[in-house]
Amino acid sequence: MCIRDRLTQSTCGQALMDMLNIDANLKHVAACGDTLNLDERIQLKLALLKLQQGMDFDELLFWGRIRGTSGDYYIAIGLNYKGQYEFPKKKFYWTTSANYEFKPLEEPKNLHKEKVEELETAFTGKPDTFIHKEEQAPPVENAPPVEDNKDKEQKEVKKEDLDDTVEIVKKEPPTSFMELDRLAYVICAIENDTHVVPEGSFKLLPIHEIRRNESFKGLDKRDIKSLDKYYHFRNVQLQEKKILIETNAVSYTHLRAHETSLHLVCRLLLEKKK
Amino acid sequence: VHGDIIKATRMQATNPKTPLSIFFSKLEECRDKDGYSFLEHVKEMFNRILLNPSAYPLDKFEELSYLIKLTHLKLKQPPTDKQVKEMSAYLSEKQEWVNRYLSQLKLEIHLKMQQLPPQPQGQPQAQPPVPPIPQPPSIANVIAESKMFEWAGVGLGEENWLLISNAVKRLAIQTEAKKIRFWGKILCSTRDIYVIEAKANKDEDFASIPGEDPHGKGLNENVYWITQDLLSDWQKLPDVKAADITSAREIKKMLTGNLDSPVRSFPFYSGKESALLRAQIARISAATTIVPGGIFKANPDNAKEIMPDEESAVPGYAELKGADKWVHLNANILKIGREDYPVLPEGSPDQEKLDKMKEADPVLDRLKPISEDKYGAIEPYWQKTVYGDEQQYNQQGKEGTTSYAALAFRPFRWPGAITVYQNGKWQSLYIGYGIQRGGDAFIPIGPPAVI
């Protein structure tokens, strides 16, 4: 069963792949026409094992591939369930077909948001391609200086409020927009919109953490085609649903956890796929 | 040890004066709305944990408690007659599926080859003229090609390739087509469609529509067979009309997979989904089927047709790496939705109009090299990727060297189309939604309700 999102035209059949079972899992996404060739499979397996050594994840899965004109990007996702309130923390890693070595992907910056939406060209496969180059005096172009400036700016603004003086707020210096930044946006957007899981495949523990449900045997035959049985794997974003959850919240200090059905809590937490 | 514990507690519990029995009777008063008591619950939990302690570590304590509550110690009811019926229906459905799969795997190819009449013994007689052995049809070797496509990252799963391969061979026998290949797969929102392309047979009974290309010519040179389930039969798609193509160019619509449903779009599409599907297949075939240059040549009698060039050999990898060595196999579709302009009778009043159209949109030469295709300002039309190692190796039993790398060409305009070349063999395939890249689909939203 292949669920496809029309907008992003991505597929999440078998949600993410555990690389050890890659051959069996690839069969499930075969219906969509994409597969990994032998070279890619072996290299990715080894690269993921290498990545796992340095890091401590609950799950390290292969997220997918983004095709470019001169090379492809391969993305892995590390999930940490323990110690996270409800949904796991997602950390992305990227590599290219030039050298299979996973590197962490930075969080997307809000700076270039509008530009990403307008872009219709394909990825090139070279992460340091400039999409929009900014000429500026300090040589360093990426994240750290911008954030420092932002903090400074906030402090300045607060000070101004206290002092009641009017001063021109310093604009953050524009930074170059590279392909790697665009990649970060696109991956977050795809993950946000299309990562879905079937009902019952995850469970909420009384400590408000999510785990995979080992006793999940799969959806009923009648329910496979129904969109109601699939949920987004992220926190609720609609304001109305957030309010609903807050009013229904159960206080765990009084040990009344068993009164709320776990099933009900999961339905509220997991926003339904429209 | 387990037995001893139980014995000891039972003795203490049954004797009414011991502290343990008072303790238990108090616990029994703690019940839920169904009358299920705390004591029973705890007993059940202890039983499960004691019998299998490694399966229930402390983290799972709450989960075990919740699961026991769900089952409430109820025994499994024997199945009702309705459930028994459902079960047997399910089993027979499974058996039917297995039988259908097996029938798809059985393949009997008996290509009808002419046989020479038996020679009578003894007297040498005048030999009757030997009829020429008809050429066996050109059936694509789907499984070998699937390995080639896998190198380029395109695949449908091994088992599906086998079923497709058998379907291609079976259709070749049934339709007696001269040339047949697996065209590709169109992804739809409810059920996907597999497509096989076969060269049309002139004997087929396709009613020719006046004003459109007759069956076997122009855009209807190929006939397309489709199915939505690889275990079922394949159906023929009807021939394409010029109007279908011109209307399809104006809309951007993803198919639902239900071929009899109308196409809801703006501008209005007059045909059903099957017509739109056939039009898109025609457009994709025309734009994306490419072959190495030199394999075909223009027919000296009629420049608009092509024929195989017997003198040429398949170019090697080094040559084919350049985009200018590849040519389009099919003719370009004109703005009017046909490959060629109609011939009007003498003295027709529309002759001037037709001449103007011909000037604005001339019929291009066949076998146009792909390097002449233009897409946008930045990107080239065709993207080339190399998979595997490009090293040239000597060949056994053949002269010259070859490379075993796979070379893939993907057009930007039609995402999902691909042509792969490897070691002297090439094939085109399309797996996608059947829509062009770019442009927005205009889907007008209705106004809000009037209160």
XYZ file of C-alpha atoms in Angstrom:
725
model
C 0.000 0.000 0.000
C 1.561 3.223 -1.105
C 0.437 6.511 0.337
C 1.261 9.454 -1.852
C 0.972 13.106 -1.104
C -0.149 14.975 -4.167
C 1.577 18.197 -3.310
C 5.056 16.951 -2.746
C 4.662 13.755 -4.766
C 6.687 11.815 -2.280
C 5.963 8.374 -1.044
C 5.936 6.886 2.412
C 4.918 3.287 2.050
C 7.106 1.456 4.508
C 7.819 4.687 6.373
C 11.561 4.660 6.807
C 14.023 1.961 6.190
C 16.110 0.091 8.630
C 19.218 -0.451 6.528
C 19.832 -3.956 7.782
C 16.664 -5.145 6.083
C 17.125 -2.915 3.072
C 16.481 -5.580 0.439
C 13.203 -6.680 1.930
C 12.124 -3.106 2.559
C 12.951 -1.882 -0.940
C 10.403 -4.316 -2.304
C 7.660 -2.368 -0.568
C 8.425 0.894 -2.323
C 8.962 -0.826 -5.656
C 5.464 0.080 -6.782
C 6.495 3.717 -7.104
C 9.270 2.928 -9.556
C 12.294 4.008 -7.527
C 14.938 1.717 -6.134
C 18.562 1.746 -5.025
C 21.135 0.008 -7.148
C 23.639 -2.432 -5.683
C 26.405 0.108 -5.337
C 24.155 2.558 -3.478
C 22.829 -0.124 -1.140
C 26.220 -1.348 -0.041
C 27.721 2.103 0.339
C 24.749 3.400 2.285
C 24.702 0.423 4.623
C 28.339 0.974 5.461
C 27.945 4.733 5.773
C 25.028 4.320 8.171
C 26.921 1.832 10.296
C 29.802 4.269 10.440
C 27.476 7.085 11.473
C 25.919 4.960 14.172
C 29.271 4.431 15.861
C 29.835 8.038 16.772
C 26.269 8.834 17.740
C 23.713 7.561 20.149
C 20.315 7.126 18.541
C 17.322 5.027 19.413
C 16.808 4.486 15.700
C 18.897 5.406 12.694
C 16.942 5.026 9.478
C 17.401 5.725 5.809
C 15.052 8.579 4.913
C 15.447 8.785 1.155
C 17.188 10.162 -1.879
C 16.916 13.518 -3.619
C 18.050 13.452 -7.216
C 20.264 16.164 -8.617
C 21.611 16.837 -12.068
C 25.227 15.922 -11.348
C 24.786 13.841 -8.230
C 22.218 12.629 -5.729
C 21.741 13.391 -2.050
C 21.077 10.566 0.394
C 19.417 11.454 3.662
C 19.356 9.569 6.954
C 17.275 10.386 10.000
C 18.222 9.718 13.593
C 15.329 9.409 16.023
C 15.600 9.810 19.774
C 12.516 8.739 21.677
C 13.882 8.586 25.202
C 13.726 11.719 27.223
C 11.615 13.566 24.658
C 8.180 14.871 25.493
C 5.878 12.942 23.159
C 7.331 12.958 19.644
C 10.957 11.945 19.103
C 13.663 14.371 18.205
C 14.554 14.122 14.522
C 18.074 14.807 13.336
C 18.922 14.663 9.653
C 22.186 13.627 8.034
C 23.126 14.034 4.414
C 25.667 12.683 1.989
C 26.205 12.722 -1.731
C 27.007 10.007 -4.217
C 30.478 11.519 -4.592
C 31.588 10.287 -1.174
C 29.291 8.325 1.087
C 29.983 10.048 4.389
C 27.070 11.322 6.392
C 27.293 14.828 7.789
C 24.732 16.524 10.021
C 22.218 18.756 8.327
C 21.653 22.120 9.962
C 18.248 23.403 10.892
C 16.729 25.531 8.129
C 17.050 29.258 8.667
C 14.064 31.523 8.215
C 16.155 33.938 6.242
C 15.651 32.428 2.825
C 12.147 31.078 3.264
C 10.500 33.004 0.431
C 13.279 32.220 -1.996
C 12.916 28.476 -1.502
C 9.226 28.552 -2.301
C 9.899 30.313 -5.607
C 12.644 28.017 -6.828
C 11.666 25.549 -9.509
C 15.050 24.415 -10.721
C 16.386 20.996 -9.878
C 19.079 20.352 -7.312
C 22.536 20.149 -8.786
C 23.979 17.624 -6.374
C 26.808 19.916 -5.322
C 26.022 21.216 -1.845
C 28.192 24.319 -2.027
C 26.481 25.701 -5.111
C 25.465 29.303 -4.615
C 21.825 29.927 -5.371
C 22.074 33.518 -4.215
C 25.429 34.999 -3.439
C 25.750 37.931 -1.051
C 28.856 40.062 -1.068
C 29.732 41.150 2.445
C 32.795 42.320 4.344
C 33.225 39.487 6.894
C 34.336 36.356 5.061
C 32.280 33.868 7.037
C 28.890 33.393 5.428
C 26.985 30.809 7.373
C 25.097 30.260 10.624
C 27.173 31.349 13.627
C 27.649 35.095 12.910
C 24.011 35.563 12.003
C 22.787 34.067 15.242
C 25.186 36.131 17.290
C 23.894 39.228 15.598
C 20.330 38.184 16.279
C 21.016 37.809 20.000
C 22.788 41.119 20.087
C 19.893 42.694 18.282
C 17.392 41.333 20.758
C 19.432 42.575 23.673
C 19.700 45.967 22.059
C 15.981 46.167 21.470
C 15.194 45.255 25.059
C 17.587 47.853 26.303
C 15.936 50.381 24.077
C 12.517 49.563 25.493
C 13.770 50.142 28.957
C 15.493 53.344 28.046
C 12.571 54.529 25.965
C 14.835 55.797 23.259
C 14.288 55.331 19.563
C 17.103 53.753 17.632
C 17.264 52.193 14.215
C 17.191 48.427 14.670
C 20.207 46.857 13.028
C 19.306 44.580 10.153
C 20.981 41.200 10.122
C 23.567 41.045 7.376
C 22.262 39.008 4.451
C 23.935 35.666 3.956
C 24.454 33.672 0.833
C 21.889 31.089 0.001
C 23.519 27.794 -0.768
C 22.118 24.564 -2.032
C 22.653 22.913 1.322
C 20.294 25.439 2.920
C 17.694 24.734 0.296
C 18.122 21.029 0.963
C 17.442 21.598 4.669
C 14.198 23.434 3.896
C 12.970 20.919 1.410
C 13.670 17.978 3.699
C 11.904 19.608 6.634
C 8.953 20.477 4.443
C 8.661 16.948 3.081
C 9.025 15.418 6.529
C 6.397 17.741 7.963
C 3.829 17.048 5.278
C 4.317 13.440 4.357
C 5.713 11.346 7.207
C 2.697 9.278 8.151
C 2.269 6.200 10.289
C -0.632 3.746 10.529
C -2.926 3.823 13.528
C -1.703 1.715 16.398
C 1.902 1.423 15.269
C 3.104 3.712 18.065
C 2.118 3.868 21.678
C 2.211 6.585 24.291
C 3.758 5.607 27.578
C 2.488 7.041 30.856
C 5.719 9.015 31.023
C 4.467 10.851 27.913
C 7.013 9.356 25.580
C 6.319 7.644 22.308
C 7.625 4.200 21.461
C 7.028 1.732 18.675
C 4.233 -0.655 19.471
C 5.749 -4.148 19.311
C 2.349 -5.793 19.382
C 1.193 -3.940 16.268
C 0.338 -6.599 13.732
C -0.732 -4.301 10.937
C -3.957 -2.624 9.923
C -7.109 -4.554 9.261
C -7.733 -5.405 5.615
C -10.738 -3.079 5.462
C -8.830 -0.179 6.979
C -5.770 -0.220 4.744
C -7.315 2.065 2.136
C -8.934 4.460 4.558
C -7.044 7.711 5.067
C -8.532 8.000 8.570
C -6.201 5.311 9.774
C -3.003 7.189 9.003
C -1.559 9.934 11.142
C 1.178 12.517 10.880
C 4.257 11.656 12.875
C 4.737 15.054 14.468
C 3.234 17.402 16.996
C -0.158 18.872 16.384
C -0.035 22.130 14.478
C -3.638 23.218 14.217
C -4.511 25.684 16.965
C -7.943 24.121 17.678
C -6.491 20.691 18.268
C -3.830 22.094 20.570
C -6.504 23.690 22.746
C -8.478 20.437 22.774
C -5.514 18.522 24.083
C -4.772 21.053 26.749
C -8.296 20.981 28.149
C -8.360 17.180 28.181
C -4.983 16.821 29.829
C -4.719 14.364 32.690
C -2.709 15.087 35.775
C -0.291 12.253 36.289
C 0.589 13.281 39.794
C -2.667 11.762 41.019
C -1.896 8.424 39.371
C -5.082 8.493 37.352
C -3.277 7.581 34.156
C -5.290 4.438 33.628
C -8.499 6.401 33.397
C -7.636 7.994 30.108
C -7.634 5.461 27.372
C -4.275 5.455 25.648
C -6.130 5.085 22.379
C -7.992 8.332 22.938
C -4.891 10.242 23.889
C -3.105 9.017 20.804
C -5.929 10.104 18.550
C -5.850 13.587 19.964
C -2.114 13.910 19.842
C -1.665 12.597 16.368
C -3.237 14.960 13.920
C -5.352 13.177 11.392
C -4.241 13.120 7.810
C -6.688 15.174 5.808
C 9.329 -22.394 44.237
C 6.366 -20.926 42.443
C 4.181 -23.773 43.662
C 5.286 -23.272 47.267
C 4.514 -19.577 47.216
C 1.032 -20.246 45.913
C 0.392 -22.931 48.502
C 1.521 -20.742 51.369
C -0.525 -17.729 50.316
C -3.591 -19.841 49.691
C -3.402 -21.322 53.173
C -3.104 -17.927 54.731
C -5.734 -16.390 52.503
C -8.405 -19.029 53.171
C -8.032 -18.934 56.932
C -10.355 -16.015 57.828
C -8.462 -14.713 60.809
C -5.010 -14.185 59.359
C -3.905 -10.667 58.464
C -3.361 -11.747 54.858
C -6.997 -12.789 54.382
C -8.227 -9.514 55.866
C -5.830 -7.724 53.561
C -7.148 -9.639 50.529
C -10.794 -9.077 51.419
C -10.155 -5.339 51.624
C -8.481 -5.436 48.245
C -11.427 -7.234 46.777
C -13.626 -4.327 47.649
C -11.677 -2.191 45.200
C -13.549 -2.877 41.979
C -14.168 -1.199 38.683
C -17.562 -0.672 37.048
C -17.610 -4.144 35.524
C -17.003 -5.834 38.876
C -13.399 -6.662 38.092
C -11.491 -6.441 41.338
C -8.027 -5.177 42.106
C -7.138 -8.534 43.604
C -7.918 -10.459 40.427
C -5.966 -7.955 38.436
C -2.889 -8.184 40.618
C -3.095 -11.980 40.677
C -3.204 -12.096 36.913
C -0.254 -9.724 36.647
C 1.786 -11.752 39.090
C 0.968 -14.937 37.218
C 2.144 -13.531 33.937
C 5.317 -12.059 35.381
C 6.215 -15.145 37.374
C 5.697 -17.466 34.458
C 7.777 -15.400 32.091
C 9.836 -12.790 33.952
C 12.178 -11.902 31.081
C 9.285 -10.906 28.833
C 7.962 -8.337 31.295
C 10.706 -6.059 32.585
C 9.712 -3.254 34.926
C 9.372 -0.675 32.089
C 6.490 -2.686 30.726
C 4.615 -2.915 33.994
C 1.996 -0.318 33.088
C 1.606 -1.705 29.625
C 0.982 -5.201 30.969
C -1.561 -3.842 33.381
C -3.363 -2.024 30.580
C -3.363 -5.066 28.316
C -4.741 -7.338 31.020
C -7.549 -4.881 31.633
C -8.426 -4.918 27.971
C -8.827 -8.679 27.900
C -10.498 -8.849 31.349
C -9.572 -12.470 31.733
C -12.242 -13.426 29.209
C -11.844 -16.719 27.472
C -11.760 -16.695 23.743
C -15.260 -17.362 22.459
C -15.652 -20.118 19.885
C -16.174 -18.632 16.405
C -19.749 -17.931 15.338
C -21.090 -19.329 12.074
C -20.645 -15.914 10.440
C -16.976 -15.856 11.380
C -16.514 -19.386 10.072
C -18.026 -18.334 6.741
C -15.774 -15.275 6.574
C -12.761 -17.445 7.308
C -13.540 -19.934 4.567
C -14.280 -17.091 2.133
C -10.918 -15.564 3.006
C -9.103 -18.862 2.464
C -10.749 -19.460 -0.896
C -9.907 -15.867 -1.918
C -6.280 -16.561 -1.087
C -6.371 -19.800 -3.067
C -7.865 -17.987 -6.027
C -5.087 -15.418 -5.926
C -2.481 -18.179 -5.885
C -4.124 -19.835 -8.892
C -4.201 -16.594 -10.852
C -0.537 -15.992 -10.113
C 0.354 -19.518 -11.240
C -1.546 -19.077 -14.493
C 0.443 -15.904 -15.188
C 3.692 -17.788 -14.717
C 2.799 -20.528 -17.184
C 4.147 -19.465 -20.510
C 3.895 -21.406 -23.725
C 5.547 -19.699 -26.604
C 5.025 -21.353 -29.923
C 6.214 -18.992 -32.525
C 4.717 -20.111 -35.756
C 7.703 -20.723 -37.940
C 7.265 -21.956 -41.464
C 8.485 -25.494 -41.926
C 9.954 -26.851 -45.098
C 7.895 -29.671 -46.678
C 9.439 -33.147 -46.106
C 11.776 -34.295 -48.910
C 10.505 -37.382 -50.753
C 13.150 -40.125 -50.744
C 14.941 -41.277 -53.895
C 14.069 -39.162 -56.926
C 15.325 -35.643 -57.011
C 12.289 -33.612 -57.909
C 11.933 -29.970 -58.721
C 11.863 -28.254 -55.408
C 8.713 -26.216 -54.816
C 9.531 -22.560 -54.102
C 10.370 -22.206 -50.419
C 8.239 -19.516 -48.806
C 10.368 -17.048 -46.831
C 10.509 -17.703 -43.090
C 8.707 -14.754 -41.524
C 10.788 -12.696 -39.165
C 10.138 -13.480 -35.542
C 8.681 -10.489 -33.746
C 10.954 -8.131 -31.850
C 10.002 -8.852 -28.257
C 11.832 -6.802 -25.676
C 13.856 -8.824 -23.177
C 12.155 -7.287 -20.182
C 14.069 -9.063 -17.437
C 17.505 -8.233 -18.842
C 16.400 -4.634 -19.332
C 15.126 -4.492 -15.766
C 18.672 -5.138 -14.540
C 19.828 -2.235 -16.675
C 17.145 0.034 -15.241
C 18.040 -1.011 -11.717
C 21.515 0.420 -12.213
C 19.872 3.744 -12.922
C 17.804 3.510 -9.750
C 14.542 2.625 -11.477
C 12.743 -0.566 -10.556
C 9.389 -2.183 -10.001
C 10.424 -5.212 -7.954
C 11.747 -8.524 -9.298
C 8.451 -10.368 -9.144
C 6.599 -7.621 -10.968
C 9.204 -7.627 -13.719
C 8.660 -11.340 -14.214
C 4.914 -10.913 -14.522
C 5.394 -8.025 -16.949
C 7.852 -10.046 -19.011
C 5.368 -12.890 -19.312
C 2.576 -10.500 -20.212
C 4.687 -8.978 -23.000
C 5.435 -12.399 -24.469
C 1.814 -13.510 -24.186
C 0.520 -10.370 -25.906
C 3.129 -10.800 -28.650
C 1.656 -14.205 -29.498
C -1.961 -13.145 -29.168
C -1.726 -9.989 -31.238
C 1.015 -11.141 -33.626
C 2.585 -7.716 -33.282
C 5.873 -7.099 -35.036
C 7.409 -5.202 -32.184
C 6.411 -5.098 -28.538
C 7.893 -3.686 -25.354
C 6.938 -2.658 -21.863
C 6.236 1.065 -22.105
C 5.964 1.919 -18.429
C 3.674 2.704 -15.557
C 1.390 5.645 -14.936
C 0.897 6.387 -11.260
C -2.654 7.404 -10.376
C -4.377 8.441 -7.208
C -6.344 5.222 -6.683
C -4.933 2.496 -8.923
C -1.813 2.585 -11.061
C -1.768 1.590 -14.713
C 0.814 -0.604 -16.452
C 1.258 0.030 -20.178
C 2.655 -2.146 -22.968
C 3.409 -0.715 -26.392
C 2.975 -2.883 -29.469
C 3.391 -1.998 -33.104
C -0.066 -1.956 -34.627
C -1.097 -4.804 -36.841
C -2.882 -3.765 -40.017
C -5.285 -6.678 -39.636
C -6.670 -5.359 -36.393
C -10.226 -4.176 -36.446
C -9.931 -0.602 -35.341
C -12.573 1.589 -36.923
C -10.764 4.448 -38.596
C -12.097 7.825 -37.572
C -12.415 10.253 -40.472
C -9.954 13.102 -40.220
C -7.677 11.299 -37.779
C -4.618 9.170 -38.318
C -5.709 5.696 -39.390
C -4.733 2.740 -37.275
C -1.118 1.863 -37.935
C -0.095 5.310 -39.174
C 1.163 8.499 -37.599
C 0.301 8.815 -33.953
C -1.617 5.555 -34.079
C 1.359 3.571 -35.295
C 1.506 1.867 -31.934
C -1.305 0.317 -29.973
C -1.196 0.419 -26.203
C -2.331 -2.306 -23.833
C -3.060 -1.513 -20.223
C -3.888 -3.228 -16.982
C -4.290 -2.164 -13.393
C -3.570 -5.548 -11.883
C -0.689 -7.634 -13.191
C -2.648 -10.831 -12.564
C -5.591 -9.784 -14.718
C -6.065 -9.458 -18.451
C -4.779 -6.560 -20.481
C -7.073 -4.227 -22.442
C -6.469 -2.188 -25.545
C -6.618 1.568 -25.383
C -8.535 3.279 -28.209
C -6.709 5.272 -30.866
C -5.817 8.870 -30.196
C -7.497 11.876 -31.817
C -5.889 15.251 -32.535
C -8.438 17.042 -30.341
C -7.529 14.837 -27.370
C -3.935 15.934 -27.638
C -4.590 19.656 -28.058
C -6.951 19.634 -25.059
C -4.535 17.562 -22.982
C -1.852 20.182 -23.569
C -3.968 22.789 -21.789
C -4.652 20.933 -18.586
C -2.487 19.476 -15.842
C -4.379 16.697 -14.189
C -3.371 13.634 -12.274
C -5.355 10.559 -13.247
C -7.483 8.772 -10.686
C -7.085 5.377 -12.278
C -10.792 4.965 -12.956
C -10.691 5.107 -16.730
C -14.391 5.616 -17.327
C -14.668 8.656 -15.127
C -14.879 12.137 -16.638
C -11.916 14.471 -16.327
C -12.773 17.436 -14.093
C -10.518 20.254 -15.132
C -10.390 23.746 -16.502
C -10.402 24.199 -19.536
C -13.039 21.557 -20.002
C -11.755 18.195 -21.221
C -14.340 16.508 -23.352
C -13.074 12.937 -23.189
C -12.936 10.439 -20.391
C -9.813 9.487 -18.492
C -8.982 6.783 -21.007
C -8.753 9.439 -23.739
C -6.549 11.653 -21.580
C -4.362 8.679 -20.739
C -3.926 7.783 -24.411
C -3.113 11.396 -25.295
C -0.500 11.681 -22.555
C 1.064 8.379 -23.588
C 1.301 9.674 -27.159
C 2.912 12.921 -26.018
C 5.389 11.188 -23.750
C 6.342 8.645 -26.407
C 6.926 11.383 -28.942
C 9.018 13.507 -26.612
C 11.052 10.942 -24.716
C 11.684 7.817 -26.781
C 15.261 8.145 -27.956
C 17.613 5.780 -29.769
C 21.303 5.944 -30.621
C 22.017 7.769 -33.872
C 22.838 5.585 -36.849
C 20.468 2.735 -36.000
C 17.697 4.153 -38.142
C 17.726 6.204 -41.281
C 15.096 8.158 -43.143
C 13.257 6.220 -45.796
C 14.575 7.411 -49.181
C 11.061 7.223 -50.659
C 9.267 9.083 -47.932
C 11.396 11.277 -45.690
C 8.728 11.228 -43.020
C 9.196 7.532 -42.333
C 12.199 5.771 -40.943
C 13.644 2.340 -41.434
C 16.460 0.391 -39.809
C 19.869 1.086 -41.239
C 21.351 -2.349 -41.969
C 24.852 -1.089 -42.554
C 25.260 0.557 -39.199
C 26.482 -1.020 -36.006
C 25.434 -0.035 -32.535
C 27.796 2.746 -31.434
C 30.008 2.137 -28.430
C 29.799 3.704 -25.004
C 32.402 6.399 -25.647
C 30.463 7.673 -28.635
C 27.068 7.555 -27.019
C 28.137 9.562 -24.027
C 27.644 12.710 -26.044
C 24.058 13.898 -26.183
C 24.358 14.718 -29.864
C 24.647 11.046 -30.737
C 21.100 10.286 -29.621
C 18.044 10.982 -31.742
C 14.301 10.995 -31.274
C 12.646 7.871 -32.568
C 9.155 9.275 -32.986
C 8.051 12.295 -34.928
C 7.344 15.583 -33.244
C 3.677 16.306 -32.530
C 2.581 19.556 -34.148
C 0.446 22.200 -32.477
C -2.629 20.819 -34.212
C -2.200 17.488 -32.443
C -0.971 15.439 -35.390
C 2.388 14.441 -36.817
C 1.664 15.861 -40.245
C -0.683 18.375 -41.800
C -3.743 17.068 -43.645
C -3.803 17.375 -47.393
C -6.710 19.551 -48.484
C -8.441 19.035 -51.832
C -7.472 21.363 -54.679
C -8.819 24.900 -54.518
C -9.938 24.611 -50.933
C -10.596 28.000 -49.258
C -8.597 26.920 -46.171
C -5.394 26.356 -48.146
C -3.969 29.772 -47.182
C -4.732 29.193 -43.534
C -3.040 25.813 -43.726
C 0.035 27.299 -45.383
C 0.313 29.906 -42.635
C 0.089 27.156 -40.008
C 2.775 25.187 -41.830
C 5.079 28.181 -41.776
C 4.536 28.867 -38.104
C 4.922 25.263 -37.040
C 6.820 23.315 -39.686
C 7.086 19.546 -39.766
C 10.595 18.806 -38.510
C 12.923 16.191 -39.962
C 12.763 12.779 -38.396
C 15.602 11.531 -36.213
C 16.239 14.902 -34.640
C 19.268 14.863 -32.312
C 18.364 15.438 -28.685
C 21.010 18.115 -28.237
C 18.688 20.431 -30.180
C 15.905 20.185 -27.594
C 15.475 23.286 -25.505
C 13.892 23.540 -22.094
C 14.503 26.592 -19.952
C 17.129 29.278 -19.681
C 19.229 27.425 -17.134
C 18.663 23.768 -17.523
C 19.321 21.539 -20.518
C 16.459 19.376 -21.698
C 18.253 16.121 -21.083
C 20.112 15.148 -17.947
C 22.783 12.506 -18.365
C 23.985 10.261 -15.536
C 26.628 7.567 -15.538
C 26.380 4.581 -13.209
C 29.132 2.071 -12.613
C 32.700 2.185 -13.828
C 33.549 3.668 -17.182
C 36.684 1.634 -17.728
C 37.000 0.125 -21.192
C 37.523 -3.633 -21.252
C 38.474 -6.057 -23.990
C 35.749 -8.406 -25.089
C 35.934 -12.136 -25.561
C 35.130 -13.235 -29.055
C 34.603 -9.689 -30.292
C 36.905 -6.981 -31.432
C 37.248 -3.689 -29.754
C 36.693 -2.646 -26.188
C 33.518 -1.931 -24.296
C 32.508 -0.339 -21.061
C 29.954 -1.871 -18.716
C 28.769 1.427 -17.306
C 25.084 2.249 -17.490
C 24.265 5.557 -19.139
C 20.926 7.128 -18.266
C 19.158 10.019 -19.989
C 16.310 11.749 -18.225
C 14.316 14.596 -19.808
C 13.512 17.519 -17.524
C 10.196 18.237 -19.111
C 8.735 14.810 -18.412
C 9.878 13.640 -14.957
C 9.679 9.884 -14.786
C 10.921 9.167 -18.308
C 14.291 7.489 -18.678
C 16.394 5.849 -21.368
C 19.244 3.603 -20.293
C 22.105 2.270 -22.410
C 24.483 -0.457 -21.321
C 26.935 -2.511 -23.332
C 25.270 -2.320 -26.701
C 21.665 -2.454 -25.501
C 19.263 0.382 -24.746
C 15.640 0.821 -23.736
C 13.239 3.607 -22.757
C 10.790 3.513 -19.875
C 8.326 5.822 -18.186
C 7.258 5.552 -14.545
C 5.494 8.672 -13.412
C 2.269 10.597 -13.109
C 1.976 11.318 -16.789
C 2.212 15.099 -16.349
C 4.725 17.677 -17.474
C 6.983 19.561 -15.165
C 6.229 23.120 -14.245
C 3.161 25.204 -14.749
C 0.299 25.387 -12.333
C -2.864 23.447 -12.620
C -5.751 25.854 -12.587
C -8.340 24.440 -10.225
C -10.894 27.154 -9.511
C -12.277 27.082 -5.983
C -15.959 27.720 -5.586
C -17.136 30.853 -3.750
C -18.191 30.519 -0.104
C -21.783 29.637 0.647
C -24.269 32.486 0.685
C -25.656 32.773 4.202
